[in-house]
Amino acid sequence: MERENEQNLNGNFLKTLKGVVTFRPNVYFLIYDVCLYSPTVIYSGGAAIYLQYSLDLRSQVPNILLITVVSTVVALPAVGLLVDKFGKKPVYIVMVALTIPFLIGCGLVPPRSMVIVLVIVICMGALMAANSYIPWTMLSDIVDAYQLQTNQRLDTLFFSMYLLMCRLASVLGQAATTVALVIGGYVTGECSQPKSVDTSLRILMSGFPVAISLIGLGCLIKYPISEQIRKENKEALDEMTASLQEMKAPIASQ
């Protein structure tokens, strides 16, 4: 009997997991999350080496990285205001689209161009604020849509899957950085690196992120939960909650 119950529980969990994984909004969400989070990991992990060996700005590395972080933090409230006014999906699409020209610019910056680097870094930091804020807010919309479709609210499972995909994107970003350095012939601890390292770093910081960002942007555009659908789902859930409370009220009074 216990074995049958355990098998039933495992079967129900696998069925639920399959439903979450194949839920259409979640599929698009997870794909564009990996594609758009990986460039952030690459940018964060490879920026210091790129500034040192491709742009010859070794002494400015701490300052530039600090400016990136500050611009991201400062931009977060602005991103929140834009989301409240125009909606999550439109703002995210625009900000991802604006990121791509700056990613291309990263690969074209001439050495020792501090002013150009600062402009790119400040803009990139501000645009990266969208990746730090908007996906978390979109998760609740997916959970709401799933609840309306299946009458199950699985916040923990959806959030756990999102965190897993973030870890996957982090691993992919770090792996891409390592592969680029190995192919370029990077020698650890050496102050002077071969010219091939510069080429590999420019492809790593520009070409590869642009390619996967375009894939992510395509999935984001196809993401089915628009602002109108989000509002309709929210209203439907509010009505459902109100109906349940009305049904419980007479029972509680008895």
Short mmCIF file of C-alpha atoms in Angstrom, two decimals:
data_model
loop_
_atom_site.label_atom_id
_atom_site.label_comp_id
_atom_site.label_asym_id
_atom_site.label_seq_id
_atom_site.Cartn_x
_atom_site.Cartn_y
_atom_site.Cartn_z
CA MET A 1 0.00 0.00 0.00
CA GLU A 2 2.79 2.43 0.94
CA ARG A 3 4.63 1.56 -2.27
CA GLU A 4 1.51 2.28 -4.35
CA ASN A 5 1.04 5.62 -2.61
CA GLU A 6 4.68 6.50 -3.27
CA GLN A 7 4.33 5.58 -6.94
CA ASN A 8 1.17 7.70 -7.19
CA LEU A 9 2.94 10.66 -5.60
CA ASN A 10 5.90 10.29 -7.98
CA GLY A 11 3.56 9.97 -10.93
CA ASN A 12 1.61 13.07 -9.92
CA PHE A 13 4.79 15.07 -9.39
CA LEU A 14 6.20 14.08 -12.80
CA LYS A 15 2.88 14.95 -14.44
CA THR A 16 2.85 18.33 -12.71
CA LEU A 17 6.49 18.96 -13.60
CA LYS A 18 5.80 18.11 -17.24
CA GLY A 19 2.86 20.51 -17.24
CA VAL A 20 5.02 23.33 -15.86
CA VAL A 21 7.93 22.67 -18.25
CA THR A 22 5.68 22.53 -21.31
CA PHE A 23 3.45 25.47 -20.30
CA ARG A 24 3.76 27.75 -23.33
CA PRO A 25 4.44 31.09 -21.58
CA ASN A 26 6.99 29.39 -19.34
CA VAL A 27 8.79 27.83 -22.33
CA TYR A 28 9.33 31.22 -23.97
CA PHE A 29 10.19 32.76 -20.61
CA LEU A 30 12.90 30.20 -19.79
CA ILE A 31 14.46 30.33 -23.26
CA TYR A 32 14.75 34.11 -23.38
CA ASP A 33 15.88 34.16 -19.76
CA VAL A 34 18.87 31.93 -20.56
CA CYS A 35 19.63 33.86 -23.75
CA LEU A 36 19.43 37.28 -22.08
CA TYR A 37 21.06 36.39 -18.77
CA SER A 38 24.11 34.72 -20.36
CA PRO A 39 25.42 37.99 -21.90
CA THR A 40 25.18 39.61 -18.47
CA VAL A 41 27.35 36.83 -17.02
CA ILE A 42 29.83 37.15 -19.90
CA TYR A 43 29.95 40.92 -19.52
CA SER A 44 30.48 40.67 -15.76
CA GLY A 45 33.08 37.91 -15.95
CA GLY A 46 35.04 39.05 -18.98
CA ALA A 47 34.96 42.82 -18.54
CA ALA A 48 38.10 43.04 -16.40
CA ILE A 49 40.23 40.99 -18.80
CA TYR A 50 38.78 42.79 -21.81
CA LEU A 51 39.59 46.20 -20.33
CA GLN A 52 43.14 45.11 -19.53
CA TYR A 53 44.23 43.33 -22.68
CA SER A 54 41.98 44.66 -25.46
CA LEU A 55 41.41 48.28 -24.41
CA ASP A 56 44.66 48.83 -22.46
CA LEU A 57 42.83 50.38 -19.48
CA ARG A 58 44.37 48.27 -16.73
CA SER A 59 44.49 51.07 -14.15
CA GLN A 60 40.84 52.00 -14.71
CA VAL A 61 39.32 48.52 -14.29
CA PRO A 62 38.04 49.00 -10.68
CA ASN A 63 36.56 52.41 -11.52
CA ILE A 64 34.81 51.18 -14.65
CA LEU A 65 33.34 48.14 -12.89
CA LEU A 66 32.13 50.36 -10.05
CA ILE A 67 30.46 52.72 -12.52
CA THR A 68 28.68 49.75 -14.11
CA VAL A 69 27.27 48.63 -10.77
CA VAL A 70 26.25 52.17 -9.76
CA SER A 71 24.49 52.85 -13.07
CA THR A 72 22.56 49.56 -12.72
CA VAL A 73 21.42 50.38 -9.19
CA VAL A 74 20.48 53.96 -10.08
CA ALA A 75 18.48 52.80 -13.10
CA LEU A 76 16.36 50.26 -11.18
CA PRO A 77 13.76 52.81 -9.92
CA ALA A 78 13.46 54.24 -13.44
CA VAL A 79 12.85 50.75 -14.84
CA GLY A 80 10.15 50.22 -12.22
CA LEU A 81 8.41 53.46 -13.19
CA LEU A 82 8.54 52.57 -16.90
CA VAL A 83 7.09 49.13 -16.19
CA ASP A 84 4.23 50.65 -14.19
CA LYS A 85 3.43 53.08 -17.02
CA PHE A 86 3.95 51.00 -20.17
CA GLY A 87 3.89 47.38 -19.02
CA LYS A 88 6.55 44.71 -18.50
CA LYS A 89 6.82 43.16 -21.95
CA PRO A 90 7.04 46.40 -24.02
CA VAL A 91 9.65 47.92 -21.70
CA TYR A 92 11.72 44.73 -21.66
CA ILE A 93 11.62 44.42 -25.46
CA VAL A 94 12.76 48.02 -25.93
CA MET A 95 15.55 47.74 -23.38
CA VAL A 96 16.86 44.47 -24.83
CA ALA A 97 16.75 45.98 -28.33
CA LEU A 98 18.70 49.01 -27.07
CA THR A 99 21.30 46.73 -25.48
CA ILE A 100 22.28 45.16 -28.81
CA PRO A 101 23.89 48.29 -30.38
CA PHE A 102 25.97 48.78 -27.23
CA LEU A 103 27.05 45.13 -27.33
CA ILE A 104 28.16 45.66 -30.93
CA GLY A 105 29.97 48.81 -29.82
CA CYS A 106 31.91 46.81 -27.22
CA GLY A 107 33.68 44.95 -30.00
CA LEU A 108 34.53 48.11 -31.96
CA VAL A 109 35.99 50.30 -29.22
CA PRO A 110 39.60 51.32 -30.00
CA PRO A 111 42.25 50.91 -27.25
CA ARG A 112 42.55 53.62 -24.57
CA SER A 113 39.21 55.24 -25.48
CA MET A 114 38.13 56.03 -21.95
CA VAL A 115 35.30 58.40 -22.87
CA ILE A 116 33.70 55.91 -25.27
CA VAL A 117 34.07 53.13 -22.71
CA LEU A 118 32.37 55.23 -20.04
CA VAL A 119 29.42 55.99 -22.31
CA ILE A 120 28.99 52.30 -23.17
CA VAL A 121 29.44 51.19 -19.56
CA ILE A 122 26.90 53.65 -18.16
CA CYS A 123 24.31 52.77 -20.80
CA MET A 124 24.94 49.03 -20.47
CA GLY A 125 24.66 49.25 -16.69
CA ALA A 126 21.34 51.07 -16.97
CA LEU A 127 20.01 48.58 -19.52
CA MET A 128 21.18 45.62 -17.41
CA ALA A 129 18.82 46.87 -14.70
CA ALA A 130 15.97 45.45 -16.80
CA ASN A 131 17.47 41.94 -16.54
CA SER A 132 17.76 42.36 -12.79
CA TYR A 133 14.16 43.43 -12.26
CA ILE A 134 11.64 42.58 -14.97
CA PRO A 135 11.98 38.75 -15.18
CA TRP A 136 11.18 38.41 -11.47
CA THR A 137 7.96 40.38 -11.95
CA MET A 138 6.97 38.35 -15.02
CA LEU A 139 7.15 35.09 -13.08
CA SER A 140 4.04 35.95 -11.08
CA ASP A 141 2.13 36.54 -14.35
CA ILE A 142 3.07 33.06 -15.56
CA VAL A 143 1.97 31.54 -12.25
CA ASP A 144 -1.36 33.39 -12.51
CA ALA A 145 -1.94 32.14 -16.08
CA TYR A 146 -1.09 28.58 -15.06
CA GLN A 147 -3.49 28.75 -12.11
CA LEU A 148 -6.33 29.91 -14.34
CA GLN A 149 -5.66 27.07 -16.77
CA THR A 150 -5.14 24.22 -14.27
CA ASN A 151 -6.56 25.54 -10.98
CA GLN A 152 -3.15 24.90 -9.37
CA ARG A 153 -0.87 27.59 -7.97
CA LEU A 154 2.73 26.38 -8.09
CA ASP A 155 4.83 29.42 -7.17
CA THR A 156 7.66 27.35 -5.68
CA LEU A 157 8.05 25.11 -8.71
CA PHE A 158 8.06 28.00 -11.19
CA PHE A 159 10.52 30.06 -9.15
CA SER A 160 12.79 27.04 -8.60
CA MET A 161 12.84 26.37 -12.33
CA TYR A 162 13.69 30.02 -13.01
CA LEU A 163 16.60 29.90 -10.56
CA LEU A 164 17.80 26.68 -12.19
CA MET A 165 17.80 28.36 -15.59
CA CYS A 166 19.73 31.31 -14.14
CA ARG A 167 22.36 28.87 -12.90
CA LEU A 168 22.44 27.25 -16.33
CA ALA A 169 22.90 30.64 -18.00
CA SER A 170 25.69 31.42 -15.53
CA VAL A 171 27.46 28.16 -16.37
CA LEU A 172 27.08 28.80 -20.12
CA GLY A 173 28.44 32.33 -19.74
CA GLN A 174 31.44 31.17 -17.74
CA ALA A 175 32.08 28.30 -20.15
CA ALA A 176 31.97 30.69 -23.12
CA THR A 177 34.49 32.97 -21.40
CA THR A 178 36.84 30.06 -20.68
CA VAL A 179 36.60 28.68 -24.21
CA ALA A 180 37.26 32.11 -25.73
CA LEU A 181 40.38 32.58 -23.61
CA VAL A 182 41.69 29.10 -24.42
CA ILE A 183 41.11 29.55 -28.16
CA GLY A 184 42.75 32.98 -28.02
CA GLY A 185 45.84 31.55 -26.34
CA TYR A 186 45.48 33.44 -23.08
CA VAL A 187 48.40 32.84 -20.71
CA THR A 188 47.52 33.21 -17.03
CA GLY A 189 49.69 35.67 -15.12
CA GLU A 190 51.35 37.21 -18.18
CA CYS A 191 51.21 41.00 -18.59
CA SER A 192 51.52 40.72 -22.36
CA GLN A 193 49.10 38.54 -24.30
CA PRO A 194 49.11 37.48 -27.97
CA LYS A 195 47.05 39.44 -30.50
CA SER A 196 44.68 36.49 -30.82
CA VAL A 197 43.51 37.13 -27.23
CA ASP A 198 42.27 40.58 -28.27
CA THR A 199 40.30 39.05 -31.17
CA SER A 200 38.78 36.34 -28.96
CA LEU A 201 37.80 38.84 -26.28
CA ARG A 202 36.12 41.14 -28.79
CA ILE A 203 34.10 38.23 -30.16
CA LEU A 204 33.29 37.11 -26.61
CA MET A 205 32.15 40.58 -25.48
CA SER A 206 30.34 41.48 -28.69
CA GLY A 207 29.62 38.83 -31.32
CA PHE A 208 28.44 35.98 -29.11
CA PRO A 209 26.25 38.12 -26.79
CA VAL A 210 24.63 39.82 -29.80
CA ALA A 211 23.77 36.45 -31.37
CA ILE A 212 22.14 34.94 -28.28
CA SER A 213 20.47 38.27 -27.39
CA LEU A 214 18.75 38.25 -30.78
CA ILE A 215 17.47 34.73 -30.07
CA GLY A 216 16.26 35.87 -26.66
CA LEU A 217 14.62 38.96 -28.16
CA GLY A 218 12.75 36.78 -30.66
CA CYS A 219 11.40 34.58 -27.84
CA LEU A 220 10.51 37.66 -25.80
CA ILE A 221 8.49 39.08 -28.69
CA LYS A 222 6.61 35.75 -28.97
CA TYR A 223 6.01 35.62 -25.21
CA PRO A 224 2.19 35.31 -25.10
CA ILE A 225 1.31 37.23 -21.91
CA SER A 226 0.78 40.82 -22.99
CA GLU A 227 -0.15 43.61 -20.61
CA GLN A 228 -3.81 43.25 -21.57
CA ILE A 229 -3.79 39.50 -20.92
CA ARG A 230 -1.97 40.06 -17.63
CA LYS A 231 -4.68 42.45 -16.44
CA GLU A 232 -7.46 40.09 -17.56
CA ASN A 233 -5.84 37.19 -15.70
CA LYS A 234 -5.47 39.31 -12.58
CA GLU A 235 -9.13 40.33 -12.68
CA ALA A 236 -10.21 36.71 -13.22
CA LEU A 237 -8.18 35.56 -10.22
CA ASP A 238 -9.58 38.38 -8.07
CA GLU A 239 -13.11 37.33 -9.04
CA MET A 240 -12.28 33.70 -8.28
CA THR A 241 -10.92 34.64 -4.85
CA ALA A 242 -13.96 36.78 -4.09
CA SER A 243 -16.31 33.93 -5.06
CA LEU A 244 -14.48 31.50 -2.79
CA GLN A 245 -14.69 33.92 0.11
CA GLU A 246 -18.44 34.37 -0.45
CA MET A 247 -18.91 30.58 -0.46
CA LYS A 248 -16.93 30.21 2.78
CA ALA A 249 -18.74 33.03 4.60
CA PRO A 250 -22.06 31.13 5.19
CA ILE A 251 -20.16 28.02 6.32
CA ALA A 252 -18.12 30.04 8.81
CA SER A 253 -21.25 31.71 10.20
CA GLN A 254 -22.86 28.30 10.91
#
